[in-house]
Amino acid sequence: MSLNTSLLISILMALLIVRALRRFLDLPTRIPRLNALLTYIWVPGAALTLLATVFRWRTDQLDELYMLFVLASVLLVLARLRDYRPARTLLLALAPYVVYSAIELVLAVTGRELMKRYDDIFETSQGFALIWLITFVFIARSQKKTLEAERLLREEETKAKERIEAQNAELERLVAERTATLTTQAEELQQALTELKTTQAQLIQAEKMASLGELTAGIAHEIQNPLNFVTNFSDVSTELVSELEEEQQKPQRDAELEADLLADLKQNLQKINHHGQRAASIVRGMLEHSRASSGERQPTDINLLADEYLRLAYHGLRAKNKSFNATLHTDFDMSLGKVEAVSQDLGRVLLNLFTNAFYAVQKRKEMQPSINGYMPTVSVITRRGPDDTVEVRVRDNGTGMPEGVQQKIFQPFFTTKPTGEGTGLGLSLSYDIVTKGHGGTLSVETQEGEYTEFIISLPA
Amino acid sequence: MIKILVVDDETDVRVLFEQRFRREIRKGEYSFTFAYSGEEALDFIHAHASEVVLILSDINMPGMSGLELLKRIRQEYNAPPPVPPQVMMITAYGDADSRQQALQLGANDFLTKPVDFTALKEKLHAIGIHEN
């Protein structure tokens, strides 16, 4: 028993071809099922070998037949992979050789004569087919390389794209995060702003109440005086009436005395009325001061307003510090007439300026107690200013202000007083009232250690 | 006759005193002079040093206060002769501090507003007896 050696060699070759094909075309991933089948490429060969051995069928064409089968299988595989360019090229490379092999096989079986006659042609054809095959195999290889390179490039690109996308996503996430943070912050700021506005309103009200507190003592004193007169004049009037009654009982009535008594009575009633009015006007002023401002400008007697608040401020300070004393000096232009103003607002400004003035002279007196002849003086002067304006000047001969302080006095919350004594809102509110509320100006002139003068200028 | 100087920045005090003391004035017991500030009072005292027996002064006045006036009077007219004038302080602030301060500066008495004229008359009467 002898094996068909050439067939065995063919099987080996088939296995090699399959292996090469698998590697070259990456069959396991491209066509896994066909690839699995290719594993059994040896089976037909083995079967043929077995048949040949069993039936002692010896023929030279068996291996060629098997080879043709193998080549056909390869063609089939390549045909299935025709979309892949190197596979197509291989198909092209293999086709002439397969055709040649098929013809040769057919002729080998049917017409040996023909083959013998055209031996040269067949030889040439075989050589040509082989060269063609090899050439195109090389072409396929280079195509594969090119494709591989392209694939790599594409992969790179894809990776880069993915990286960029990942980065984009990350950036988007960051942006969203930042936006959320900013939105939260904006909301928080908005809330803080609302709270600040509320606080500001409360502070303004507190400042108003604080100035009212300063007023209270002054008001009490101011009311006390007229009330004392009311009491005294009514008491004395009762006495006068009794005396008059006594006089009327007398047999000899003194007409002159009676007339005197009646005149006095009349005068007293006028005095009572006068002082009652005085007290009433002070109470009215206090009520006006504490009431929320209507903001409406009305014709206001600036001289009267200044005088009233000067006294209130003075007595307010006196009530706190009884040893304090100051000369009040008023110099009013009686021809001013009335000025359009919100009297309670302007009253607050004046009160604030007077309170500051008294504070300054008091401070100077405390600082220089030894200086004899220092007379704390607070003056208020009304004048017609330039360009049809009315000026109210509040001047004190107190401590004055250094340059640094002077620049800041109209800023909210700036105060030179110890913590808890001043809100630091007085002058800033005054500034707003004069400028925004009345379209006027509020300015200051000062000399440290000498004087301070605030000038309210209002359009007449 | 007792000469009294009343010092107060409220001008209506004059009318009030003149009416309250009209009988006494008519009888010639007292004679009143009025000054409307500490400075004015001091000027008057300087001019009529020996005449004024009693000074009634308000404390709270613009310019020279009642207490300063008191201090000046005590400095200038401390030793007799002439007999130093009596000084009574009158104030709307009837607190212990003011009283203390006034007495310390040499006030003879301390009254609070509104003035109780009956009490004032009694005090004056006491001084009048003392004078006699």
Short mmCIF file of C-alpha atoms in Angstrom, two decimals, chain A:
data_model
loop_
_atom_site.label_atom_id
_atom_site.label_comp_id
_atom_site.label_asym_id
_atom_site.label_seq_id
_atom_site.Cartn_x
_atom_site.Cartn_y
_atom_site.Cartn_z
CA MET A 1 0.00 0.00 0.00
CA SER A 2 1.47 3.28 -1.01
CA LEU A 3 0.12 6.69 -0.33
CA ASN A 4 -0.45 9.15 -3.05
CA THR A 5 2.46 11.40 -2.11
CA SER A 6 1.61 14.25 -4.45
CA LEU A 7 -1.88 14.40 -2.98
CA LEU A 8 -0.47 14.61 0.52
CA ILE A 9 1.78 17.41 -0.61
CA SER A 10 -1.27 19.10 -2.08
CA ILE A 11 -3.11 18.83 1.25
CA LEU A 12 -0.13 20.38 2.98
CA MET A 13 -0.05 23.13 0.42
CA ALA A 14 -3.78 23.67 0.85
CA LEU A 15 -3.30 24.08 4.59
CA LEU A 16 -0.48 26.54 3.99
CA ILE A 17 -2.59 28.48 1.52
CA VAL A 18 -5.48 28.59 3.95
CA ARG A 19 -3.15 29.77 6.69
CA ALA A 20 -1.66 32.45 4.48
CA LEU A 21 -5.11 33.49 3.37
CA ARG A 22 -6.33 33.71 6.92
CA ARG A 23 -3.46 35.90 7.94
CA PHE A 24 -3.55 38.05 4.85
CA LEU A 25 -7.27 38.67 4.80
CA ASP A 26 -7.97 38.35 8.52
CA LEU A 27 -10.65 35.76 7.84
CA PRO A 28 -11.63 34.96 11.47
CA THR A 29 -13.09 38.44 11.84
CA ARG A 30 -14.34 39.00 8.31
CA ILE A 31 -16.11 35.74 7.59
CA PRO A 32 -15.97 33.60 10.70
CA ARG A 33 -18.27 30.84 9.38
CA LEU A 34 -16.43 30.25 6.10
CA ASN A 35 -13.19 30.49 8.00
CA ALA A 36 -14.34 27.70 10.25
CA LEU A 37 -15.18 25.61 7.19
CA LEU A 38 -11.72 26.26 5.72
CA THR A 39 -10.27 24.39 8.67
CA TYR A 40 -11.66 21.26 7.04
CA ILE A 41 -10.00 21.90 3.67
CA TRP A 42 -7.92 18.80 4.22
CA VAL A 43 -11.00 16.58 4.49
CA PRO A 44 -11.67 16.21 0.72
CA GLY A 45 -7.95 15.62 0.16
CA ALA A 46 -7.86 13.05 2.86
CA ALA A 47 -10.99 11.45 1.40
CA LEU A 48 -9.43 11.30 -2.05
CA THR A 49 -6.25 9.82 -0.58
CA LEU A 50 -8.31 7.23 1.22
CA LEU A 51 -10.29 6.36 -1.92
CA ALA A 52 -7.16 6.15 -3.99
CA THR A 53 -5.56 3.92 -1.45
CA VAL A 54 -8.57 1.70 -0.95
CA PHE A 55 -9.42 1.28 -4.61
CA ARG A 56 -5.87 1.41 -5.68
CA TRP A 57 -7.05 4.03 -8.03
CA ARG A 58 -3.93 5.57 -9.23
CA THR A 59 -4.10 8.59 -11.29
CA ASP A 60 -1.88 11.64 -11.76
CA GLN A 61 -4.84 13.97 -11.82
CA LEU A 62 -6.08 13.41 -8.27
CA ASP A 63 -3.81 15.99 -6.74
CA GLU A 64 -4.60 18.40 -9.51
CA LEU A 65 -8.30 17.84 -8.93
CA TYR A 66 -7.85 18.47 -5.26
CA MET A 67 -5.73 21.52 -5.95
CA LEU A 68 -8.45 22.80 -8.24
CA PHE A 69 -10.97 22.30 -5.47
CA VAL A 70 -8.73 24.16 -3.09
CA LEU A 71 -8.30 26.99 -5.59
CA ALA A 72 -12.04 27.07 -6.18
CA SER A 73 -12.58 27.35 -2.45
CA VAL A 74 -10.11 30.17 -2.30
CA LEU A 75 -11.90 31.87 -5.21
CA LEU A 76 -15.17 31.46 -3.37
CA VAL A 77 -13.70 33.02 -0.28
CA LEU A 78 -12.24 35.85 -2.33
CA ALA A 79 -15.52 36.35 -4.14
CA ARG A 80 -17.25 36.67 -0.81
CA LEU A 81 -14.68 39.26 0.18
CA ARG A 82 -14.82 41.18 -3.07
CA ASP A 83 -15.65 44.39 -1.25
CA TYR A 84 -12.20 44.29 0.27
CA ARG A 85 -9.81 45.61 -2.31
CA PRO A 86 -6.79 43.30 -1.71
CA ALA A 87 -9.23 40.36 -1.89
CA ARG A 88 -10.44 41.59 -5.25
CA THR A 89 -6.90 41.90 -6.47
CA LEU A 90 -6.14 38.41 -5.27
CA LEU A 91 -9.23 37.22 -7.12
CA LEU A 92 -7.84 38.84 -10.22
CA ALA A 93 -4.44 37.33 -9.53
CA LEU A 94 -5.76 33.86 -9.06
CA ALA A 95 -8.38 33.76 -11.82
CA PRO A 96 -6.06 33.05 -14.84
CA TYR A 97 -4.20 30.39 -12.93
CA VAL A 98 -7.41 28.66 -11.87
CA VAL A 99 -8.75 28.84 -15.45
CA TYR A 100 -5.48 27.45 -16.69
CA SER A 101 -5.48 24.65 -14.12
CA ALA A 102 -9.08 23.78 -14.93
CA ILE A 103 -8.37 23.61 -18.67
CA GLU A 104 -5.26 21.61 -18.05
CA LEU A 105 -7.15 19.19 -15.87
CA VAL A 106 -9.98 18.80 -18.37
CA LEU A 107 -7.54 18.28 -21.18
CA ALA A 108 -5.52 15.88 -19.10
CA VAL A 109 -8.59 13.75 -18.70
CA THR A 110 -10.06 14.12 -22.19
CA GLY A 111 -7.49 15.02 -24.79
CA ARG A 112 -3.92 14.29 -24.05
CA GLU A 113 -3.21 14.66 -27.70
CA LEU A 114 -4.16 18.29 -27.77
CA MET A 115 -1.99 18.98 -24.80
CA LYS A 116 0.92 17.38 -26.33
CA ARG A 117 0.43 19.31 -29.51
CA TYR A 118 0.23 22.65 -27.88
CA ASP A 119 2.70 21.86 -25.16
CA ASP A 120 4.61 25.10 -25.69
CA ILE A 121 1.51 27.20 -25.52
CA PHE A 122 0.47 25.55 -22.29
CA GLU A 123 3.91 25.97 -20.83
CA THR A 124 3.87 29.63 -21.72
CA SER A 125 0.34 30.07 -20.42
CA GLN A 126 1.25 28.44 -17.14
CA GLY A 127 4.27 30.66 -16.76
CA PHE A 128 2.26 33.69 -17.63
CA ALA A 129 -0.48 32.71 -15.18
CA LEU A 130 2.09 32.19 -12.45
CA ILE A 131 3.81 35.49 -13.11
CA TRP A 132 0.41 37.20 -13.16
CA LEU A 133 -0.45 35.50 -9.91
CA ILE A 134 2.73 36.49 -8.16
CA THR A 135 2.60 40.04 -9.51
CA PHE A 136 -0.92 40.55 -8.33
CA VAL A 137 -0.19 38.93 -5.00
CA PHE A 138 2.45 41.61 -4.51
CA ILE A 139 0.04 44.29 -5.63
CA ALA A 140 -2.52 42.92 -3.18
CA ARG A 141 0.09 43.01 -0.47
CA SER A 142 0.96 46.60 -1.14
CA GLN A 143 -2.75 47.46 -1.35
CA LYS A 144 -3.25 45.80 1.97
CA LYS A 145 -0.42 47.79 3.44
CA THR A 146 -1.89 51.00 2.05
CA LEU A 147 -5.30 50.10 3.38
CA GLU A 148 -3.79 49.19 6.70
CA ALA A 149 -2.07 52.53 6.84
CA GLU A 150 -5.30 54.25 5.91
CA ARG A 151 -7.13 52.24 8.52
CA LEU A 152 -4.58 53.17 11.10
CA LEU A 153 -4.90 56.77 10.09
CA ARG A 154 -8.66 56.55 10.31
CA GLU A 155 -8.37 54.89 13.66
CA GLU A 156 -6.11 57.67 14.79
CA GLU A 157 -8.58 60.16 13.49
CA THR A 158 -11.45 58.38 15.18
CA LYS A 159 -9.50 58.26 18.39
CA ALA A 160 -8.68 61.93 18.09
CA LYS A 161 -12.30 62.65 17.36
CA GLU A 162 -13.34 60.60 20.34
CA ARG A 163 -10.83 62.42 22.47
CA ILE A 164 -12.14 65.75 21.26
CA GLU A 165 -15.69 64.61 21.86
CA ALA A 166 -14.74 63.46 25.33
CA GLN A 167 -13.08 66.80 25.92
CA ASN A 168 -16.13 68.57 24.57
CA ALA A 169 -18.37 66.60 26.84
CA GLU A 170 -16.09 67.43 29.75
CA LEU A 171 -16.13 71.07 28.79
CA GLU A 172 -19.89 71.06 28.45
CA ARG A 173 -20.11 69.50 31.88
CA LEU A 174 -17.79 72.13 33.28
CA VAL A 175 -19.75 74.89 31.62
CA ALA A 176 -23.00 73.49 32.99
CA GLU A 177 -21.41 73.21 36.41
CA ARG A 178 -20.07 76.75 36.24
CA THR A 179 -23.39 78.05 34.97
CA ALA A 180 -25.17 76.38 37.85
CA THR A 181 -22.68 77.91 40.28
CA LEU A 182 -23.08 81.32 38.71
CA THR A 183 -26.85 81.04 38.77
CA THR A 184 -26.73 80.11 42.42
CA GLN A 185 -24.36 82.96 43.12
CA ALA A 186 -26.54 85.38 41.22
CA GLU A 187 -29.53 84.24 43.23
CA GLU A 188 -27.59 84.58 46.45
CA LEU A 189 -26.45 88.05 45.45
CA GLN A 190 -29.97 89.00 44.54
CA GLN A 191 -31.12 87.86 47.95
CA ALA A 192 -28.27 89.70 49.64
CA LEU A 193 -29.22 92.80 47.70
CA THR A 194 -32.83 92.51 48.81
CA GLU A 195 -31.70 92.08 52.39
CA LEU A 196 -29.40 95.08 52.09
CA LYS A 197 -32.20 97.20 50.72
CA THR A 198 -34.41 96.19 53.62
CA THR A 199 -31.61 96.94 56.05
CA GLN A 200 -31.02 100.29 54.40
CA ALA A 201 -34.68 101.21 54.78
CA GLN A 202 -34.53 100.13 58.41
CA LEU A 203 -31.35 102.12 58.97
CA ILE A 204 -32.88 105.23 57.48
CA GLN A 205 -35.85 104.81 59.77
CA ALA A 206 -33.49 104.15 62.70
CA GLU A 207 -31.57 107.30 61.90
CA LYS A 208 -34.80 109.21 61.86
CA MET A 209 -35.76 107.77 65.22
CA ALA A 210 -32.30 108.50 66.61
CA SER A 211 -32.64 112.13 65.59
CA LEU A 212 -36.09 112.11 67.14
CA GLY A 213 -34.48 110.81 70.32
CA GLU A 214 -32.12 113.76 70.24
CA LEU A 215 -35.11 115.97 69.76
CA THR A 216 -37.12 114.57 72.63
CA ALA A 217 -35.25 116.28 75.43
CA GLY A 218 -35.18 119.52 73.52
CA ILE A 219 -38.86 119.23 72.81
CA ALA A 220 -39.65 118.48 76.45
CA HIS A 221 -37.80 121.61 77.50
CA GLU A 222 -39.35 123.66 74.76
CA ILE A 223 -42.82 122.55 75.76
CA GLN A 224 -42.11 122.96 79.46
CA ASN A 225 -41.46 126.69 79.16
CA PRO A 226 -44.70 127.68 77.42
CA LEU A 227 -46.66 125.34 79.67
CA ASN A 228 -45.16 127.05 82.73
CA PHE A 229 -46.34 130.36 81.36
CA VAL A 230 -49.79 128.98 80.68
CA THR A 231 -49.98 127.73 84.26
CA ASN A 232 -48.59 130.91 85.77
CA PHE A 233 -50.64 133.30 83.73
CA SER A 234 -53.86 131.44 84.42
CA ASP A 235 -53.01 131.33 88.15
CA VAL A 236 -52.29 135.02 88.26
CA SER A 237 -55.44 135.71 86.26
CA THR A 238 -57.48 133.90 88.90
CA GLU A 239 -55.90 136.21 91.47
CA LEU A 240 -56.71 139.22 89.31
CA VAL A 241 -60.34 138.14 89.00
CA SER A 242 -60.57 137.70 92.81
CA GLU A 243 -59.11 141.16 93.28
CA LEU A 244 -61.55 142.55 90.78
CA GLU A 245 -64.45 140.90 92.65
CA GLU A 246 -63.18 142.31 95.94
CA GLU A 247 -62.97 145.71 94.37
CA GLN A 248 -66.54 145.43 93.13
CA GLN A 249 -67.76 144.67 96.69
CA LYS A 250 -66.27 147.88 98.00
CA PRO A 251 -68.61 150.85 98.48
CA GLN A 252 -66.11 153.15 96.85
CA ARG A 253 -64.86 151.44 93.71
CA ASP A 254 -61.56 152.43 92.19
CA ALA A 255 -62.47 152.64 88.52
CA GLU A 256 -58.85 153.11 87.47
CA LEU A 257 -57.71 150.00 89.31
CA GLU A 258 -60.54 148.00 87.83
CA ALA A 259 -59.58 149.10 84.36
CA ASP A 260 -55.96 148.16 85.06
CA LEU A 261 -56.99 144.75 86.31
CA LEU A 262 -59.16 144.16 83.24
CA ALA A 263 -56.36 145.23 80.95
CA ASP A 264 -53.99 142.85 82.72
CA LEU A 265 -56.52 140.06 82.45
CA LYS A 266 -56.90 140.62 78.76
CA GLN A 267 -53.14 140.68 78.33
CA ASN A 268 -52.79 137.46 80.33
CA LEU A 269 -55.36 135.69 78.23
CA GLN A 270 -53.42 136.72 75.15
CA LYS A 271 -50.21 135.43 76.78
CA ILE A 272 -51.91 132.15 77.61
CA ASN A 273 -53.05 131.83 74.06
CA HIS A 274 -49.61 132.72 72.73
CA HIS A 275 -47.78 130.17 74.86
CA GLY A 276 -50.41 127.52 74.18
CA GLN A 277 -49.85 128.04 70.47
CA ARG A 278 -46.13 127.84 71.01
CA ALA A 279 -46.40 124.47 72.71
CA ALA A 280 -48.82 123.23 70.08
CA SER A 281 -46.51 124.20 67.27
CA ILE A 282 -43.64 122.34 68.89
CA VAL A 283 -45.74 119.20 69.25
CA ARG A 284 -46.83 119.60 65.65
CA GLY A 285 -43.20 119.87 64.60
CA MET A 286 -42.32 116.73 66.49
CA LEU A 287 -45.16 114.81 64.92
CA GLU A 288 -44.16 116.02 61.51
CA HIS A 289 -40.61 114.94 62.10
CA SER A 290 -41.55 111.42 63.10
CA ARG A 291 -44.11 110.99 60.35
CA ALA A 292 -42.97 109.48 57.06
CA SER A 293 -42.22 112.25 54.64
CA SER A 294 -44.93 113.04 52.14
CA GLY A 295 -42.19 114.21 49.84
CA GLU A 296 -44.35 117.07 48.65
CA ARG A 297 -42.81 120.49 48.56
CA GLN A 298 -44.79 123.27 50.05
CA PRO A 299 -44.09 126.94 50.63
CA THR A 300 -41.96 126.94 53.76
CA ASP A 301 -40.67 129.74 55.95
CA ILE A 302 -37.00 128.82 56.09
CA ASN A 303 -36.23 131.34 58.85
CA LEU A 304 -38.90 129.91 61.12
CA LEU A 305 -37.82 126.34 60.39
CA ALA A 306 -34.17 127.12 61.09
CA ASP A 307 -34.99 128.95 64.31
CA GLU A 308 -37.23 126.14 65.55
CA TYR A 309 -34.73 123.38 64.90
CA LEU A 310 -31.83 125.41 66.27
CA ARG A 311 -33.60 125.68 69.59
CA LEU A 312 -34.67 122.05 69.56
CA ALA A 313 -31.15 120.87 68.82
CA TYR A 314 -29.71 123.14 71.50
CA HIS A 315 -32.09 122.02 74.19
CA GLY A 316 -31.66 118.41 73.11
CA LEU A 317 -27.97 118.66 73.81
CA ARG A 318 -28.56 120.63 76.99
CA ALA A 319 -30.76 117.88 78.30
CA LYS A 320 -27.95 115.37 77.86
CA ASN A 321 -25.13 117.55 79.06
CA LYS A 322 -26.41 120.14 81.52
CA SER A 323 -23.14 121.90 81.95
CA PHE A 324 -22.99 122.62 78.24
CA ASN A 325 -23.68 126.08 77.08
CA ALA A 326 -23.44 127.78 73.75
CA THR A 327 -24.30 131.09 72.21
CA LEU A 328 -26.93 130.84 69.54
CA HIS A 329 -26.64 133.42 66.87
CA THR A 330 -29.27 133.92 64.22
CA ASP A 331 -29.03 136.24 61.29
CA PHE A 332 -32.12 135.93 59.15
CA ASP A 333 -32.91 137.70 55.93
CA MET A 334 -36.52 138.58 56.64
CA SER A 335 -37.18 139.42 52.99
CA LEU A 336 -36.62 135.84 51.85
CA GLY A 337 -40.26 134.92 51.59
CA LYS A 338 -41.29 131.31 51.39
CA VAL A 339 -39.30 128.62 49.67
CA GLU A 340 -40.71 125.44 48.10
CA ALA A 341 -39.46 122.71 50.42
CA VAL A 342 -40.44 119.51 52.19
CA SER A 343 -40.35 121.05 55.63
CA GLN A 344 -39.94 117.88 57.65
CA ASP A 345 -37.11 116.66 55.41
CA LEU A 346 -35.38 119.99 55.47
CA GLY A 347 -35.99 120.08 59.23
CA ARG A 348 -34.09 116.82 59.54
CA VAL A 349 -31.20 118.29 57.58
CA LEU A 350 -31.12 121.38 59.78
CA LEU A 351 -31.43 119.36 62.95
CA ASN A 352 -28.56 117.17 61.80
CA LEU A 353 -26.36 120.15 60.97
CA PHE A 354 -27.17 121.87 64.27
CA THR A 355 -26.58 118.71 66.27
CA ASN A 356 -23.21 118.30 64.56
CA ALA A 357 -22.37 121.95 65.19
CA PHE A 358 -23.16 121.68 68.90
CA TYR A 359 -21.19 118.47 69.07
CA ALA A 360 -18.19 120.22 67.50
CA VAL A 361 -18.21 123.21 69.86
CA GLN A 362 -18.71 120.91 72.82
CA LYS A 363 -15.73 118.82 71.73
CA ARG A 364 -13.55 121.88 71.33
CA LYS A 365 -14.48 123.09 74.77
CA GLU A 366 -13.69 119.68 76.26
CA MET A 367 -10.36 119.54 74.43
CA GLN A 368 -9.26 123.02 75.45
CA PRO A 369 -10.87 123.67 78.82
CA SER A 370 -8.01 125.93 79.80
CA ILE A 371 -8.51 128.40 76.98
CA ASN A 372 -10.27 131.32 78.52
CA GLY A 373 -12.73 133.31 76.58
CA TYR A 374 -13.68 130.51 74.23
CA MET A 375 -17.37 131.04 73.62
CA PRO A 376 -19.00 128.09 71.89
CA THR A 377 -21.12 129.68 69.22
CA VAL A 378 -23.49 128.20 66.68
CA SER A 379 -24.89 130.53 64.07
CA VAL A 380 -27.50 130.18 61.42
CA ILE A 381 -27.63 132.67 58.63
CA THR A 382 -30.15 132.92 55.82
CA ARG A 383 -29.32 134.84 52.69
CA ARG A 384 -30.23 135.19 49.10
CA GLY A 385 -27.57 133.36 47.14
CA PRO A 386 -26.40 133.81 43.58
CA ASP A 387 -28.63 132.75 40.65
CA ASP A 388 -31.94 133.11 42.48
CA THR A 389 -31.12 130.69 45.28
CA VAL A 390 -31.68 130.75 49.00
CA GLU A 391 -28.75 129.92 51.26
CA VAL A 392 -28.86 128.61 54.78
CA ARG A 393 -25.47 128.68 56.47
CA VAL A 394 -24.91 126.73 59.65
CA ARG A 395 -21.66 127.77 61.23
CA ASP A 396 -19.91 126.71 64.40
CA ASN A 397 -16.60 127.74 65.94
CA GLY A 398 -15.87 124.16 66.99
CA THR A 399 -13.15 121.69 66.22
CA GLY A 400 -13.34 121.97 62.43
CA MET A 401 -12.34 119.08 60.21
CA PRO A 402 -9.06 117.90 58.74
CA GLU A 403 -8.91 117.40 54.97
CA GLY A 404 -9.27 113.61 55.21
CA VAL A 405 -12.46 113.80 57.23
CA GLN A 406 -13.92 116.53 55.06
CA GLN A 407 -13.76 114.34 51.98
CA LYS A 408 -15.69 111.53 53.60
CA ILE A 409 -18.41 113.25 55.58
CA PHE A 410 -21.13 112.72 52.98
CA GLN A 411 -20.39 109.00 52.64
CA PRO A 412 -22.90 106.72 54.29
CA PHE A 413 -21.77 105.21 57.60
CA PHE A 414 -18.85 107.57 57.97
CA THR A 415 -18.71 108.98 61.47
CA THR A 416 -16.05 110.38 63.73
CA LYS A 417 -18.16 109.69 66.79
CA PRO A 418 -17.38 106.68 68.99
CA THR A 419 -19.10 103.43 68.04
CA GLY A 420 -22.74 103.45 69.03
CA GLU A 421 -23.02 107.23 69.22
CA GLY A 422 -23.53 108.05 65.58
CA THR A 423 -25.15 106.11 62.76
CA GLY A 424 -22.94 107.78 60.17
CA LEU A 425 -26.05 108.34 58.10
CA GLY A 426 -26.97 111.86 59.15
CA LEU A 427 -24.95 113.82 56.63
CA SER A 428 -25.33 111.33 53.82
CA LEU A 429 -29.11 111.44 54.22
CA SER A 430 -28.98 115.21 54.52
CA TYR A 431 -27.00 115.34 51.30
CA ASP A 432 -29.61 113.20 49.54
CA ILE A 433 -32.47 115.29 50.89
CA VAL A 434 -30.91 118.56 49.75
CA THR A 435 -29.64 117.38 46.36
CA LYS A 436 -32.15 114.76 45.25
CA GLY A 437 -35.15 115.95 47.23
CA HIS A 438 -34.81 119.67 46.63
CA GLY A 439 -32.49 120.02 43.65
CA GLY A 440 -30.14 122.07 45.80
CA THR A 441 -26.55 121.72 46.96
CA LEU A 442 -24.96 120.99 50.30
CA SER A 443 -21.36 122.06 50.72
CA VAL A 444 -18.94 122.60 53.54
CA GLU A 445 -16.16 125.00 54.42
CA THR A 446 -13.94 124.27 57.35
CA GLN A 447 -10.67 125.11 59.06
CA GLU A 448 -9.33 122.60 61.49
CA GLY A 449 -9.47 123.94 65.04
CA GLU A 450 -11.32 127.04 63.88
CA TYR A 451 -14.74 126.58 62.38
CA THR A 452 -17.05 124.57 60.19
CA GLU A 453 -19.72 126.02 57.96
CA PHE A 454 -22.32 124.01 56.06
CA ILE A 455 -24.08 125.78 53.25
CA ILE A 456 -27.47 124.60 52.06
CA SER A 457 -28.35 126.19 48.78
CA LEU A 458 -31.92 125.78 47.56
CA PRO A 459 -33.53 126.98 44.35
CA ALA A 460 -35.93 129.77 45.35
#
